[in-house]
PDB file of C-alpha atoms in Angstrom:
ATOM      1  CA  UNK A 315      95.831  17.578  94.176  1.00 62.00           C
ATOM      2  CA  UNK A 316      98.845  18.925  93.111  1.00 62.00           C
ATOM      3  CA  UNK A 317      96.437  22.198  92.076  1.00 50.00           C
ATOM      4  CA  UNK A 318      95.561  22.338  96.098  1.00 50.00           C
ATOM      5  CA  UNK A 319      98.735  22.643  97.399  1.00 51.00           C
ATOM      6  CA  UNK A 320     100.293  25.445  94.953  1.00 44.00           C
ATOM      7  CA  UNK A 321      97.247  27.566  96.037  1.00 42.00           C
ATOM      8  CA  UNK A 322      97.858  26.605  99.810  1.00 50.00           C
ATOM      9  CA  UNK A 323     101.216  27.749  98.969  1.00 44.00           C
ATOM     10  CA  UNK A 324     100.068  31.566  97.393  1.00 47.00           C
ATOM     11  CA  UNK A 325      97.207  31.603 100.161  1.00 48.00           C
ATOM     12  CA  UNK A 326      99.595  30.987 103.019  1.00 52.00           C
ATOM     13  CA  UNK A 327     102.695  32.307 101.629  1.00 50.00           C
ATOM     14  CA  UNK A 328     102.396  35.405  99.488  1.00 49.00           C
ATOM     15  CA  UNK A 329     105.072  36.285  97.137  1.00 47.00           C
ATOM     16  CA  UNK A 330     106.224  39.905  97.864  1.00 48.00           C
ATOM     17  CA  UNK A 331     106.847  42.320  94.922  1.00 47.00           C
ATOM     18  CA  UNK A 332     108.654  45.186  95.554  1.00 53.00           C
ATOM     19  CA  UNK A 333     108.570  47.876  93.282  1.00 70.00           C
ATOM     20  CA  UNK A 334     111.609  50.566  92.963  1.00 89.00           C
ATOM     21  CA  UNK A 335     111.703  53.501  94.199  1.00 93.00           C
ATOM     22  CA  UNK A 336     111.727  56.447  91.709  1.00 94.00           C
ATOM     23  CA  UNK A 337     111.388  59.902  91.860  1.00 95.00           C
ATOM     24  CA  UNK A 338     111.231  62.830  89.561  1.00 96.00           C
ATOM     25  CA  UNK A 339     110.928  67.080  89.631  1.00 97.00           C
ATOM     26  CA  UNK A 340     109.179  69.965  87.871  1.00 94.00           C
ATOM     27  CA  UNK A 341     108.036  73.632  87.729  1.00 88.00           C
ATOM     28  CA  UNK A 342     106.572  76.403  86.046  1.00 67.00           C
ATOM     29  CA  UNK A 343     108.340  76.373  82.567  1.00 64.00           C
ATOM     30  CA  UNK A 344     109.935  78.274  81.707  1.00 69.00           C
ATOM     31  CA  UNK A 345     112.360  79.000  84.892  1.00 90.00           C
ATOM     32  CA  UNK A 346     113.916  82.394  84.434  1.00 93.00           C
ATOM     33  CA  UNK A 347     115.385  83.616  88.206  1.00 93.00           C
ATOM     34  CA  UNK A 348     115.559  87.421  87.378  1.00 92.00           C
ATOM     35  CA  UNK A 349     116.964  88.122  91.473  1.00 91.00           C
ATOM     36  CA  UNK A 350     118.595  86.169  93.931  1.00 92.00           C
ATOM     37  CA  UNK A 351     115.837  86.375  96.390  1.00 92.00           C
ATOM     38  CA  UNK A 352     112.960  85.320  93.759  1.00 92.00           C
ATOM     39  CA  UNK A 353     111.790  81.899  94.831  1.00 93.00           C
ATOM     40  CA  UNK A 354     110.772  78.907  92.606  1.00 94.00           C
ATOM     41  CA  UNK A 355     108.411  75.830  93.559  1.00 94.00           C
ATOM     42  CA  UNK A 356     109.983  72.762  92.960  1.00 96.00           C
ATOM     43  CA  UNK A 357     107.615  70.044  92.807  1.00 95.00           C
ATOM     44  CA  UNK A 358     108.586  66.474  93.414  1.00 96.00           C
ATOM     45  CA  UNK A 359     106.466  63.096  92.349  1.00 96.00           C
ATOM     46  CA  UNK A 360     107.791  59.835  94.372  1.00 95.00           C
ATOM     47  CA  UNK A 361     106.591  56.268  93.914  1.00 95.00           C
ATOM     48  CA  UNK A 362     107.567  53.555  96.464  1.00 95.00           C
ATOM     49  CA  UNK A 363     109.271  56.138  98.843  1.00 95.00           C
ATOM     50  CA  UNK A 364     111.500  53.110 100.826  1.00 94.00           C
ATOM     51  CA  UNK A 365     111.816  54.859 104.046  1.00 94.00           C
ATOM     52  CA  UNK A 366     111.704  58.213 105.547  1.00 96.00           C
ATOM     53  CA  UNK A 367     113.846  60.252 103.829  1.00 96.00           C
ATOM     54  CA  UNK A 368     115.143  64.232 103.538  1.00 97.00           C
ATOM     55  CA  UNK A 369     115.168  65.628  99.936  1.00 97.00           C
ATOM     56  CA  UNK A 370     116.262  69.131  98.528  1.00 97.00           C
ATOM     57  CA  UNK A 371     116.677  71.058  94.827  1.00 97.00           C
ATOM     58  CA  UNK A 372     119.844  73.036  94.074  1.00 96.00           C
ATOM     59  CA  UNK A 373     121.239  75.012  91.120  1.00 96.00           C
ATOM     60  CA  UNK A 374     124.447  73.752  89.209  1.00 95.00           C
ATOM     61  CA  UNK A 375     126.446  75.169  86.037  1.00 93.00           C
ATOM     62  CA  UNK A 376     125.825  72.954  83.328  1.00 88.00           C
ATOM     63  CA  UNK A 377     129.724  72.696  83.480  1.00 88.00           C
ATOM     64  CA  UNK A 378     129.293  70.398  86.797  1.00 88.00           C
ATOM     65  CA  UNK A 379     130.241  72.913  89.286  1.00 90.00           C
ATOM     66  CA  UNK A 380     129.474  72.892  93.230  1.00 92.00           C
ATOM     67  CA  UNK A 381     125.549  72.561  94.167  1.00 94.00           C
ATOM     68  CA  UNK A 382     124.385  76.189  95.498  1.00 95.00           C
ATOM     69  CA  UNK A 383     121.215  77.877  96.426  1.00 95.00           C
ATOM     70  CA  UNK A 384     119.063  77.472  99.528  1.00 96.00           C
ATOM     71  CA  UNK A 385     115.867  75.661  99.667  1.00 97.00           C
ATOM     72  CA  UNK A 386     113.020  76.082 102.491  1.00 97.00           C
ATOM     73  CA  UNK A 387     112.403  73.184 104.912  1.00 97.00           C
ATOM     74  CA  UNK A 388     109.680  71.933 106.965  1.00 96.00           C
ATOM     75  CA  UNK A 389     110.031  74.161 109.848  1.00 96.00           C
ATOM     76  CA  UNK A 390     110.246  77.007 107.205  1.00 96.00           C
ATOM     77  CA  UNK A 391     113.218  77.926 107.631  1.00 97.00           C
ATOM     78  CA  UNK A 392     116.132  78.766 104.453  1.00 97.00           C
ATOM     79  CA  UNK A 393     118.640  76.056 104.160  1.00 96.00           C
ATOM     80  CA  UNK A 394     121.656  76.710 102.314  1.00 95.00           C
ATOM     81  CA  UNK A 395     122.437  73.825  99.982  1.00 95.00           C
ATOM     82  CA  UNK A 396     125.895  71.695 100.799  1.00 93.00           C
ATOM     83  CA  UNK A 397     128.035  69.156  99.124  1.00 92.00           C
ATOM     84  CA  UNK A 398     126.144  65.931  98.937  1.00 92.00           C
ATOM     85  CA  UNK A 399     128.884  64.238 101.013  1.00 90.00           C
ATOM     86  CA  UNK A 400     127.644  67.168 103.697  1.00 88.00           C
ATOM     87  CA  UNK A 401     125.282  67.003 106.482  1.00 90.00           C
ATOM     88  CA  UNK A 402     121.967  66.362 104.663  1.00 94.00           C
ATOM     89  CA  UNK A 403     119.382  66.947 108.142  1.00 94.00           C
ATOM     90  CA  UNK A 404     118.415  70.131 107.915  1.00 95.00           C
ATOM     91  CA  UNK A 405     116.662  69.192 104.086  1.00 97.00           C
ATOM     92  CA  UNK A 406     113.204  69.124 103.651  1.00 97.00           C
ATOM     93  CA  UNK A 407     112.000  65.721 105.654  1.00 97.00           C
ATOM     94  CA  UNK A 408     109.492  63.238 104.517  1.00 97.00           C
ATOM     95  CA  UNK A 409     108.736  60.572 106.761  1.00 96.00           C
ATOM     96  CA  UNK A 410     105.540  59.345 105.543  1.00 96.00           C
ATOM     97  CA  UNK A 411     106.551  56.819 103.114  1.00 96.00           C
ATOM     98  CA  UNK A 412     103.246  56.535 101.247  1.00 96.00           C
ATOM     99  CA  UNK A 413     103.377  60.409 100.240  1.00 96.00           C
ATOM    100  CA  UNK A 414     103.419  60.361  96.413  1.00 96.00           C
ATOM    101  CA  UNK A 415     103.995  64.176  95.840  1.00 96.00           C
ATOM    102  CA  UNK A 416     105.624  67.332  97.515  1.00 96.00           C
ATOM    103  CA  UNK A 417     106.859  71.054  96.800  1.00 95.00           C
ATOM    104  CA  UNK A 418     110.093  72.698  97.967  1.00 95.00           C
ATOM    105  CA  UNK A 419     110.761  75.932  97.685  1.00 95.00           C
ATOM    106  CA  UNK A 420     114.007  77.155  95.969  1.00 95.00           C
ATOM    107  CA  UNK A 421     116.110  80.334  95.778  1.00 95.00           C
ATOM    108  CA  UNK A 422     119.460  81.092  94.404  1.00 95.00           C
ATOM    109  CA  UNK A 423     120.298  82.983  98.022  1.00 92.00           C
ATOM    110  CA  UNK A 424     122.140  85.711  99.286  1.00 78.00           C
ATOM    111  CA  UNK A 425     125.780  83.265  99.794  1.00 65.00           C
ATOM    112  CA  UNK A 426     126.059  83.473  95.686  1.00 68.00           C
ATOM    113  CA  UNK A 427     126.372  86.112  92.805  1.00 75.00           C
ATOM    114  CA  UNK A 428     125.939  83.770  90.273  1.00 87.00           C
ATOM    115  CA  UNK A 429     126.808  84.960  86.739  1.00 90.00           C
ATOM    116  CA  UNK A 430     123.820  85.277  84.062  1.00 92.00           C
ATOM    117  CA  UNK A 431     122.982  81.995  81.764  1.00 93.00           C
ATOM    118  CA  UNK A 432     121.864  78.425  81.762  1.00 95.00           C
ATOM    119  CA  UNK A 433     121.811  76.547  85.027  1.00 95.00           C
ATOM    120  CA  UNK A 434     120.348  72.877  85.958  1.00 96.00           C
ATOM    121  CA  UNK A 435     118.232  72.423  88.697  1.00 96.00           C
ATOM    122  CA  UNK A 436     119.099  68.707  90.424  1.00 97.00           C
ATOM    123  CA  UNK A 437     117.453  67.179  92.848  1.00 97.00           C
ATOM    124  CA  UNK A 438     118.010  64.785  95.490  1.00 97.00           C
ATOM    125  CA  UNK A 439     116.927  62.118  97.966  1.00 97.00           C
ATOM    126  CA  UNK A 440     118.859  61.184 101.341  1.00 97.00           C
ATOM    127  CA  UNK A 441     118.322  58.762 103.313  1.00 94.00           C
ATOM    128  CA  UNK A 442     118.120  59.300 106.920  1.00 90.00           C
ATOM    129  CA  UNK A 443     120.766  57.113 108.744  1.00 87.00           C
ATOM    130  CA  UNK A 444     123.800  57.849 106.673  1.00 88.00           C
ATOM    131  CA  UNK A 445     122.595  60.901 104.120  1.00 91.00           C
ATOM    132  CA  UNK A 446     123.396  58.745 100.862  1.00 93.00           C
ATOM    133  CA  UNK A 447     122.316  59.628  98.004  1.00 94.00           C
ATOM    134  CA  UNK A 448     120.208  58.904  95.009  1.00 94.00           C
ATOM    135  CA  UNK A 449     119.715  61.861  92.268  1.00 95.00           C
ATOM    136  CA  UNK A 450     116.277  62.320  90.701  1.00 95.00           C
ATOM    137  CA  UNK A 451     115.389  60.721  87.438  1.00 92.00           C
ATOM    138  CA  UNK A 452     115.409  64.134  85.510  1.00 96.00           C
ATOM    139  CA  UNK A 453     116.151  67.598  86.113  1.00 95.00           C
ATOM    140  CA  UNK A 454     115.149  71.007  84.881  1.00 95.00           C
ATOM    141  CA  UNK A 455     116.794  74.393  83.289  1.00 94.00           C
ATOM    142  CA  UNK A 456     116.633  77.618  84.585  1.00 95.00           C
ATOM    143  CA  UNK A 457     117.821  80.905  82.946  1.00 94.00           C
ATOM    144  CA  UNK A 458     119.672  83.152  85.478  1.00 94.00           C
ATOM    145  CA  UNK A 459     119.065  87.139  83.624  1.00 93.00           C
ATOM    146  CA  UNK A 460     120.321  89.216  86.440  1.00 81.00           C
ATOM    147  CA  UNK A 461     120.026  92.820  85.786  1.00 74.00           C
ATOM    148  CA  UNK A 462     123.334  94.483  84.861  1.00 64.00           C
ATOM    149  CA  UNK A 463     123.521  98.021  86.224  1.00 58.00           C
ATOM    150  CA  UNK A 464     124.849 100.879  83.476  1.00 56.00           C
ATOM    151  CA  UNK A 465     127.821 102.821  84.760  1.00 57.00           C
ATOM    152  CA  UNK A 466     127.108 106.496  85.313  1.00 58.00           C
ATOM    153  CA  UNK A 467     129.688 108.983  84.327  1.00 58.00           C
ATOM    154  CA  UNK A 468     130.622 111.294  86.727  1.00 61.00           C
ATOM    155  CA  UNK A 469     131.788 114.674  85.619  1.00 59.00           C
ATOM    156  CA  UNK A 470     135.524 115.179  86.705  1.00 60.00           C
ATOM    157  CA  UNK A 471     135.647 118.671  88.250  1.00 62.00           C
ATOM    158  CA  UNK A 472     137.926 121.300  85.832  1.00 67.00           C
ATOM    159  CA  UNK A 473     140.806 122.853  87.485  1.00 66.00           C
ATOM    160  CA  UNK A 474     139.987 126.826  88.142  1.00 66.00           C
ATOM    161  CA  UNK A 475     142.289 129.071  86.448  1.00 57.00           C
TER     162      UNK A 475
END
């Protein structure tokens, strides 16, 4: 009897499991950004997206500086990357909350002249009613190797005599 009414129990009353969210990036390895125009494809894997949510990719120093670069949202349009207290609406939206997997496109932009070396690549999620944050589970390395231009000598014109 006893047996009856524990599966009345889990037939009428289901026990909910929620799983957490998670969320993780990657890209053609390895990332070398040769030009601050040359775009990179940032690909993001979610599980158990909570609710609709805007996400971006941005460059850091691996010393912890400011976020920089711009990444392209849904409307296509370049958005340049601000502080993560900043206004996060203009970030690539995804409102379907079963979507498991999504590309942004990323760019260093023409608002920096980074210097060349190492640089992370972060991502984020924010959530749509108050732009919190939650940082990806990993994030990538990309090689800035800007060229550096040669100085030409210019001959200094000899006084006539």
């Amino acid at each position: 009897m006893a047996f009856l009414v524990l599966l009345a129990l889990i037939l009428f009353f289901p026990v909910s499991v929620f799983a957490a969210f998670s969320f993780s990036i990657s890209a053609s390895d390895p990332i070398t950004i040769s030009d601050i125009s040359q775009e990179i494809l940032i690909n993001f894997s979610l599980s158990n997206l909570p609710n609709p949510s805007y996400f971006r990719a941005a460059f850091q120093k691996e010393s912890g500086d400011a976020y920089f670069g711009q990444i392209k949202n849904n409307s296509g349009d370049w958005v340049d990357i601000v502080a993560l207290n900043g206004d996060c609406q203009n970030y690539y939206s995804v409102s379907d909350t079963s979507t498991t997997s999504f590309s942004i496109p990323l760019r260093v932009g023409s608002n920096t002249s980074p210097d060349p070396g190492p640089y992370l690549i972060k991502a984020h999620r924010f959530t749509q009613t108050a732009c919190s944050t939650t940082e990806a589970g990993n994030f990538l390395t990309a090689d800035f190797v800007f060229p550096t231009s040669t100085p030409t000598s210019i001959p200094t014109p000899k006084p006539s005599s």
